[in-house]
mmCIF file of C-alpha atoms in Angstrom:
data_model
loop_
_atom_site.group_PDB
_atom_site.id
_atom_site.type_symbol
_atom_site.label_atom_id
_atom_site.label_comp_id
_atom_site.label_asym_id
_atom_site.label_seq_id
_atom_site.Cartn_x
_atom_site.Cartn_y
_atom_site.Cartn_z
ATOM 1 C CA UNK A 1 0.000 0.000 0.000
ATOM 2 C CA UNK A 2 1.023 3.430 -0.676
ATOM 3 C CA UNK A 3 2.369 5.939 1.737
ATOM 4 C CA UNK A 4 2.352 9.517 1.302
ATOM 5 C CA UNK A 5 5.441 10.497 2.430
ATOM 6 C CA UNK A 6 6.557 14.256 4.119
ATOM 7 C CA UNK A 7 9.554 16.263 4.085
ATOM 8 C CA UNK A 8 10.875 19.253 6.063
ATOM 9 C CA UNK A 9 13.793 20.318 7.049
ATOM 10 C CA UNK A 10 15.146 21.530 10.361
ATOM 11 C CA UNK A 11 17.519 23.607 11.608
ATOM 12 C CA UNK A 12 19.869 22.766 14.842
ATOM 13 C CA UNK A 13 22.319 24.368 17.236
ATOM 14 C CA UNK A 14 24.196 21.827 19.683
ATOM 15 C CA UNK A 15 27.299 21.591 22.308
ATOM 16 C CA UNK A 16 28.852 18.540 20.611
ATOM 17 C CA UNK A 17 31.020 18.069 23.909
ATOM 18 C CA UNK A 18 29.606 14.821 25.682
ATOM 19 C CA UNK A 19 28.672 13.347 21.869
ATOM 20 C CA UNK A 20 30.654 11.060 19.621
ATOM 21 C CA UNK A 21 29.264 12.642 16.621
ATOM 22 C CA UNK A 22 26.350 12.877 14.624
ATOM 23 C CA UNK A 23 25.895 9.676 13.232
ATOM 24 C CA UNK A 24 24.309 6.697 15.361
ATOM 25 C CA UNK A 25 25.996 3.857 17.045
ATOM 26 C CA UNK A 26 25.060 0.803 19.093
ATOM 27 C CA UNK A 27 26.422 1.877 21.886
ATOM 28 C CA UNK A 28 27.257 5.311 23.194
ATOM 29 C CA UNK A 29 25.394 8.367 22.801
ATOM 30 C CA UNK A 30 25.398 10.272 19.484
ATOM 31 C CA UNK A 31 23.282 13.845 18.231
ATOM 32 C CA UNK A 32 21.988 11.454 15.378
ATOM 33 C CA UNK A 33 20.190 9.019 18.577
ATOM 34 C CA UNK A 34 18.746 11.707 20.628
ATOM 35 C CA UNK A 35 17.274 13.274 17.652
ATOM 36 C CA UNK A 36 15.209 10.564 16.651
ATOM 37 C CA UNK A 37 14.538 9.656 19.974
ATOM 38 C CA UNK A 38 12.745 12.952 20.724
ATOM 39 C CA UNK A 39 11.184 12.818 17.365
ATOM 40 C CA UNK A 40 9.923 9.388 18.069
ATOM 41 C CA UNK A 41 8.282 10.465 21.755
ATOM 42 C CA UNK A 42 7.009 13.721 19.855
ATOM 43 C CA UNK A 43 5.476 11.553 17.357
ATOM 44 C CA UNK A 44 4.569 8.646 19.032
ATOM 45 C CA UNK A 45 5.234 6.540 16.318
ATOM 46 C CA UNK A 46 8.786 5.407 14.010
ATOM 47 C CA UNK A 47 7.359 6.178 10.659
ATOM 48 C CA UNK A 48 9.800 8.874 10.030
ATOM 49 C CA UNK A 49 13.621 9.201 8.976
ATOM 50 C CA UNK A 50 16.264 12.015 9.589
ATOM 51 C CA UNK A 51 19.130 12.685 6.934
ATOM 52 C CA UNK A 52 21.852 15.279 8.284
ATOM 53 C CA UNK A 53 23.235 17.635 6.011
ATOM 54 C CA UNK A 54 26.900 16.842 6.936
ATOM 55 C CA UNK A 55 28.050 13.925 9.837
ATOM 56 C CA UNK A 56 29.958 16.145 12.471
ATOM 57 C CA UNK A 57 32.407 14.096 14.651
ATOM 58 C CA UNK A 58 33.349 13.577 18.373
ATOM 59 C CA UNK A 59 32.666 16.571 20.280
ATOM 60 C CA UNK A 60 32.211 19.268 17.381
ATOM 61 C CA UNK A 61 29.972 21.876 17.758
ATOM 62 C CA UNK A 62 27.245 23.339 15.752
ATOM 63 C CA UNK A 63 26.245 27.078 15.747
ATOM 64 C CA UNK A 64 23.967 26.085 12.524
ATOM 65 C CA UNK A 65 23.257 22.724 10.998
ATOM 66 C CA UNK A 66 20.429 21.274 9.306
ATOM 67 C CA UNK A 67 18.491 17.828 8.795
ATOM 68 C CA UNK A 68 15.926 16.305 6.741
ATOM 69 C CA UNK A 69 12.415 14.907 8.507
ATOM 70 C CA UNK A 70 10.886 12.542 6.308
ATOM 71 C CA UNK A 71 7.081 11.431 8.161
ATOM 72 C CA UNK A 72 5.251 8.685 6.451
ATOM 73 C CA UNK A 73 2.286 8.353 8.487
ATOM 74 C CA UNK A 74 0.710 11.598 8.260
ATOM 75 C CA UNK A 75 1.583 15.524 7.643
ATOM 76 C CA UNK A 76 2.674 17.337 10.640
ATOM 77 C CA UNK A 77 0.885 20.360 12.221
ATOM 78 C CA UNK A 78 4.295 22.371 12.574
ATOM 79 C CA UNK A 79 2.415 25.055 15.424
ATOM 80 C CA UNK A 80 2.278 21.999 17.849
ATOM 81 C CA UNK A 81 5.239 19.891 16.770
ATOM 82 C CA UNK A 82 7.885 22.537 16.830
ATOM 83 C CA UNK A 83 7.551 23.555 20.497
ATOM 84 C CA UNK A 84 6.716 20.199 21.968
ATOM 85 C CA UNK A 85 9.857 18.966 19.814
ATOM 86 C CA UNK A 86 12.130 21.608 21.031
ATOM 87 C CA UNK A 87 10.934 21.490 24.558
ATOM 88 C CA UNK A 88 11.861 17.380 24.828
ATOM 89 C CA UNK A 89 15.293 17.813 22.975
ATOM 90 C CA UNK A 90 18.417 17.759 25.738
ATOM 91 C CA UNK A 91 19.831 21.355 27.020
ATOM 92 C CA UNK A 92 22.654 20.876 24.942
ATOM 93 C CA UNK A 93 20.519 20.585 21.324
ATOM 94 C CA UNK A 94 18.055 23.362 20.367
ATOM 95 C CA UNK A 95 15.812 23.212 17.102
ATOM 96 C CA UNK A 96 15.980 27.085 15.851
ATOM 97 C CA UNK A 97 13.501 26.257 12.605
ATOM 98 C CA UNK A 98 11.024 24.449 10.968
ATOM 99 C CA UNK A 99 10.068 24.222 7.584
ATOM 100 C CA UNK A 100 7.851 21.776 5.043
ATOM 101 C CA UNK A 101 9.551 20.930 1.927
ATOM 102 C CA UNK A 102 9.015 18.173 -0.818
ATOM 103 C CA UNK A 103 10.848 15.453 -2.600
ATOM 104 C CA UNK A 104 12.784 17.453 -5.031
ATOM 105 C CA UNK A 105 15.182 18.663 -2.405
ATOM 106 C CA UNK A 106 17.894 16.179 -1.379
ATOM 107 C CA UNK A 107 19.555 17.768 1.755
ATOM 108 C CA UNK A 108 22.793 15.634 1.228
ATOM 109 C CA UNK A 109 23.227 16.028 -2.740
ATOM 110 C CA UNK A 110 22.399 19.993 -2.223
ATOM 111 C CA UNK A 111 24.811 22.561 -2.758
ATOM 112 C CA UNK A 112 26.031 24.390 0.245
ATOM 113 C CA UNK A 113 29.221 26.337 1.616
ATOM 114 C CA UNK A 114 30.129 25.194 4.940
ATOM 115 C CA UNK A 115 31.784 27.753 7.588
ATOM 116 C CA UNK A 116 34.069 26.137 10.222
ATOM 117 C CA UNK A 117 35.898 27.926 13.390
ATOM 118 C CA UNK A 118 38.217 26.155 15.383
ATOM 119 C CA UNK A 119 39.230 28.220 18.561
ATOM 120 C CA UNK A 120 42.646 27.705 19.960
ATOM 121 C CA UNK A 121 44.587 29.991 22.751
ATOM 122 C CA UNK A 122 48.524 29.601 23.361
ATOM 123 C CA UNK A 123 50.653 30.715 26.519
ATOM 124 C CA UNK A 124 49.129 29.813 29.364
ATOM 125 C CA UNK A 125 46.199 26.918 30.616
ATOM 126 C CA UNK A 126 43.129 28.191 30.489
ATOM 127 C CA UNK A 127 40.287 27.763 32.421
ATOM 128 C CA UNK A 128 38.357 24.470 32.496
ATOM 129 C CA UNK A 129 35.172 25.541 31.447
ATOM 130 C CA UNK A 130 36.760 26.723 27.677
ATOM 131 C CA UNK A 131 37.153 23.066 27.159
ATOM 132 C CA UNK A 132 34.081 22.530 25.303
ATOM 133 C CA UNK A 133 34.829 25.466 23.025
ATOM 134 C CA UNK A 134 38.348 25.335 22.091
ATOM 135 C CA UNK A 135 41.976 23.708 22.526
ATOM 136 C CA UNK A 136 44.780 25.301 24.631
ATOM 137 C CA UNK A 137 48.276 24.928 23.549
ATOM 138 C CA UNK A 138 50.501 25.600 26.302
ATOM 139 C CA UNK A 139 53.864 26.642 24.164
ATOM 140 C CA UNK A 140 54.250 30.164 22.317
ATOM 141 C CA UNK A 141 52.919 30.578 18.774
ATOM 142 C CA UNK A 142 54.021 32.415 16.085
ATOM 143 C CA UNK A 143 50.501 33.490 14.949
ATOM 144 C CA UNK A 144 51.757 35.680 12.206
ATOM 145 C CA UNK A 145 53.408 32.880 10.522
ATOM 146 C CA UNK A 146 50.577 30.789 10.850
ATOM 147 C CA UNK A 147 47.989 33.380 9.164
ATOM 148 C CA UNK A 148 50.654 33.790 6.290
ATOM 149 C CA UNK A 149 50.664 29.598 6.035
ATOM 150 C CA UNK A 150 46.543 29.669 6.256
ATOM 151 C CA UNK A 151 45.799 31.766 3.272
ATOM 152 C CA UNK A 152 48.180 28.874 1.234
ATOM 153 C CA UNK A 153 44.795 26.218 1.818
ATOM 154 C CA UNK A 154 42.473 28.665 -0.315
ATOM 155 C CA UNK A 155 41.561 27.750 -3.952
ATOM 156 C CA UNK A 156 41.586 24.159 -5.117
ATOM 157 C CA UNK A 157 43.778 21.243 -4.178
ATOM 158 C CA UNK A 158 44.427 17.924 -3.423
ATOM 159 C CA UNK A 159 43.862 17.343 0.304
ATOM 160 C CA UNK A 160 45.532 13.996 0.168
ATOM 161 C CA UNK A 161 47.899 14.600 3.445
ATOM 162 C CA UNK A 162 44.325 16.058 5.261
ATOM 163 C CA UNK A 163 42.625 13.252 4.831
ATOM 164 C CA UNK A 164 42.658 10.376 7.355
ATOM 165 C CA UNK A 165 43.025 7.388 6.060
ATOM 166 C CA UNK A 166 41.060 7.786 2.640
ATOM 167 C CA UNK A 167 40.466 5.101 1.071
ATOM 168 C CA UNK A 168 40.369 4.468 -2.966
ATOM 169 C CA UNK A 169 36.972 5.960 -3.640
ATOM 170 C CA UNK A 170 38.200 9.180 -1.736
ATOM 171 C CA UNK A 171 37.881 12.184 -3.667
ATOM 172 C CA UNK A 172 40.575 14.035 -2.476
ATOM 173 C CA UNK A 173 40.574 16.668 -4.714
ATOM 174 C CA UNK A 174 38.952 19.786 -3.165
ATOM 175 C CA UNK A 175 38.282 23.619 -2.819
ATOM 176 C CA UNK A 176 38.550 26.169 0.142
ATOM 177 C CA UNK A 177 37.160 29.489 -0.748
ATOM 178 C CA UNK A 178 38.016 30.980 2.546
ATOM 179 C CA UNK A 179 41.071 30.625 5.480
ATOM 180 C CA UNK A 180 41.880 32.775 7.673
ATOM 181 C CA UNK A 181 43.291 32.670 11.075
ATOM 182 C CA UNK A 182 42.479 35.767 13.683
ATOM 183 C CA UNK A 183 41.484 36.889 16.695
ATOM 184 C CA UNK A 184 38.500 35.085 18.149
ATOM 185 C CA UNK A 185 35.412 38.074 18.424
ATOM 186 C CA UNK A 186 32.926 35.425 17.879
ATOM 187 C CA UNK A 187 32.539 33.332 20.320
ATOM 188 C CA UNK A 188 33.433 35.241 23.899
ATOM 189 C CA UNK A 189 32.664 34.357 27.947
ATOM 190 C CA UNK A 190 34.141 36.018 30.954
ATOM 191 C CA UNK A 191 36.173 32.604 31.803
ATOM 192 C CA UNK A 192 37.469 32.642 28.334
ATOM 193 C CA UNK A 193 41.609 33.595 28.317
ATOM 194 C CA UNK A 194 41.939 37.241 27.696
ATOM 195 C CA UNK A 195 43.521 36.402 23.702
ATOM 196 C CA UNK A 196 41.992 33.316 22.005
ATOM 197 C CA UNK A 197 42.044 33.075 18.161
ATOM 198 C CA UNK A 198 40.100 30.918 15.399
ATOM 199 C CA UNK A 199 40.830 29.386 12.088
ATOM 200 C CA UNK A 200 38.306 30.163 9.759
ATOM 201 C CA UNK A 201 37.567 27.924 6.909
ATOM 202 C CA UNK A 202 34.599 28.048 4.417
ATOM 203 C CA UNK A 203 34.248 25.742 1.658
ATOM 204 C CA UNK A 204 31.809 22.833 -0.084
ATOM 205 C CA UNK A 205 32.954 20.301 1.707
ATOM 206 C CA UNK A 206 35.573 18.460 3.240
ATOM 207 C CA UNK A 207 37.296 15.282 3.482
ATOM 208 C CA UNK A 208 37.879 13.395 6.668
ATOM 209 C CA UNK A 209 39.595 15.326 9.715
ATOM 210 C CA UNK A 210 40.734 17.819 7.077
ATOM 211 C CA UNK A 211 40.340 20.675 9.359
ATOM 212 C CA UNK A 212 41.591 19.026 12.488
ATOM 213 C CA UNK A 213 44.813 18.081 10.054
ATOM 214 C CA UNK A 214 44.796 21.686 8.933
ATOM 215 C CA UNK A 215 45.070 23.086 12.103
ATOM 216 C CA UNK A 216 47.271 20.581 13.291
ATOM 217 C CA UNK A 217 49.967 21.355 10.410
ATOM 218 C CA UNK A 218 49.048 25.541 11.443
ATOM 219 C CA UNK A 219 50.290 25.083 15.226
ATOM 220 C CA UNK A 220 53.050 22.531 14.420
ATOM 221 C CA UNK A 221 54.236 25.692 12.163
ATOM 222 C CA UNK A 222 53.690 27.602 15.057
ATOM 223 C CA UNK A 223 55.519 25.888 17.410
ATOM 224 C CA UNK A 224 58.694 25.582 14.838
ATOM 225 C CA UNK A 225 58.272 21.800 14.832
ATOM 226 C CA UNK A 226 57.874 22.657 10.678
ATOM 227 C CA UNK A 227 58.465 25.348 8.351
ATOM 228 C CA UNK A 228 56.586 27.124 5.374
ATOM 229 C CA UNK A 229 58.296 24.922 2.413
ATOM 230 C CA UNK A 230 56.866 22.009 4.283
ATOM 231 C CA UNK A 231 53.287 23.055 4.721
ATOM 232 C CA UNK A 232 53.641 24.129 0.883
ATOM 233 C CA UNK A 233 54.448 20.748 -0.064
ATOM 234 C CA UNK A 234 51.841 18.885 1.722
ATOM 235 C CA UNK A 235 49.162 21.185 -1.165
ATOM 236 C CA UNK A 236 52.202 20.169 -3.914
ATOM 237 C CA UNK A 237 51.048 17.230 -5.986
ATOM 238 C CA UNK A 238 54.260 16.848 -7.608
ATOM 239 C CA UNK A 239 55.218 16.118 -4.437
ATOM 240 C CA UNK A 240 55.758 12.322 -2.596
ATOM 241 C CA UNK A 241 53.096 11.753 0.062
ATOM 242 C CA UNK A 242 53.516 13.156 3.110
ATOM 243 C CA UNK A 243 50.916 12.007 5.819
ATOM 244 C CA UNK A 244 50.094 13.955 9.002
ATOM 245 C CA UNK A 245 49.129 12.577 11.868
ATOM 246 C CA UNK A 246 48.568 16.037 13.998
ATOM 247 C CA UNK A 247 44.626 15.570 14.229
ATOM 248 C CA UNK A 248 43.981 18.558 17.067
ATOM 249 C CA UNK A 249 40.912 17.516 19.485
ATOM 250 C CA UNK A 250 37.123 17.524 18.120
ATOM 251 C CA UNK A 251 35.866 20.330 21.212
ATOM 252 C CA UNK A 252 37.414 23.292 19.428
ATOM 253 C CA UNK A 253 35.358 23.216 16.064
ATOM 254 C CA UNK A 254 32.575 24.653 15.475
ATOM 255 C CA UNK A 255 29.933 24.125 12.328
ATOM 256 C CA UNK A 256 29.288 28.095 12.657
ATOM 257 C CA UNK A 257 26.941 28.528 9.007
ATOM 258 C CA UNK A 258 25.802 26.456 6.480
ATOM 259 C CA UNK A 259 24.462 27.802 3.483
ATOM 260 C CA UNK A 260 22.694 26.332 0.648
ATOM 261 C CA UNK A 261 22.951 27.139 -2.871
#
């Protein structure tokens, strides 16, 4: 028998910090589990199936991220769902919009820029409460070198040495419109050190750890533990392979905007 089937899509803010990632698994919590689990109690029923835009990892953060609702059962009245949805989801998860759609949009397949942060502070250890938000480095940095290395990731290239362990279907082949390392103005608290920065990376997607390898590479420059020509030969196809293993912790990114085409 035939099912009419309904599709909206909704938009999310969550503190990825006691979550291992989006995507659902047997046994430990995930964003991906809690989701449908409110849906489900919302609902009262499991006719229904969420698609996220994008699969965050361990402990990253989303300022703006989006998934697809498909209902079978019946159509949604959006002016009691919403609240009731929003109400049950944890303190750490908050629904920020809700909107019907129909079959021709394919929130996976859609075009979209992505905007990551990833909040660092150097010198000394900061308080405990930043560790949700971003990773402290405890030896100097030379921050101007790394914003003159960050600009070297924009325009297209293959990521192969940002990429954790890609296999052979791996695209690796990519483009960053956007990167940029500054001071952190975005994301502030009064327990926050008095100087924290971000990396700032926009692009359509992104392979595997690729930012958590980019920033890696950024504060091993930092620290002197590499140079310039080597960061410019990890982006040098001509080059042999060089693989990093510098992947900096999940709680300092952020999913800050996603924006579709």
């Amino acid at each position: 028998m035939f099912r009419k089937r309904f599709y909206y899509i909704i938009e999310l803010q969550y503190l990825g910090f006691r979550y291992h990632g989006w995507q659902k698994q047997p046994t430990v919590n995930t964003l991906q589990r809690m989701v449908e689990r409110t849906v489900a109690y919302v609902l009262d029923h499991k006719n229904f199936k969420v698609l996220a835009a994008g699969r965050t990892d361990a402990k990253v953060s989303a300022n703006q991220a989006y998934v697809e609702l498909f209902v079978d059962k019946e159509p949604l009245d959006l002016e009691i769902f919403y609240p009731v949805f929003n109400q049950n989801l944890p303190q750490d998860i908050r629904a920020l919009s809700i909107e019907e759609t129909d079959e021709n949009f394919n929130i996976i397949q859609s075009p979209k820029i992505k905007e990551y942060l990833y909040l660092f502070s150097y010198g000394e250890k900061f308080h405990p409460f930043c560790a949700p938000f971003m990773y402290n480095v405890l030896e100097d940095l030379n921050i101007d070198l790394m914003q003159k290395a960050a600009v070297l990731f924009e325009g297209k290239h293959n990521f192969r040495s940002y990429c954790h362990r890609p296999t052979e279907k791996t695209i690796l082949e990519g483009e960053i419109t956007h990167c940029e390392i500054k001071k952190n103005d975005v994301y502030v608290a009064n327990f926050f050190p008095k100087e924290s920065y971000l990396l700032q990376v926009k692009g359509e997607g992104f392979k595997r750890n690729q930012i958590r390898l980019m920033m890696g590479a950024l504060l091993d420059l930092g620290k002197g533990k590499i140079d310039l020509d080597f960061l410019k030969k990890t982006l040098d196809p001509n080059e042999e392979e060089i693989v990093l293993e510098h992947i900096v912790p999940g709680s300092g990114l952020i999913l800050n905007s996603v924006e579709f085409k």
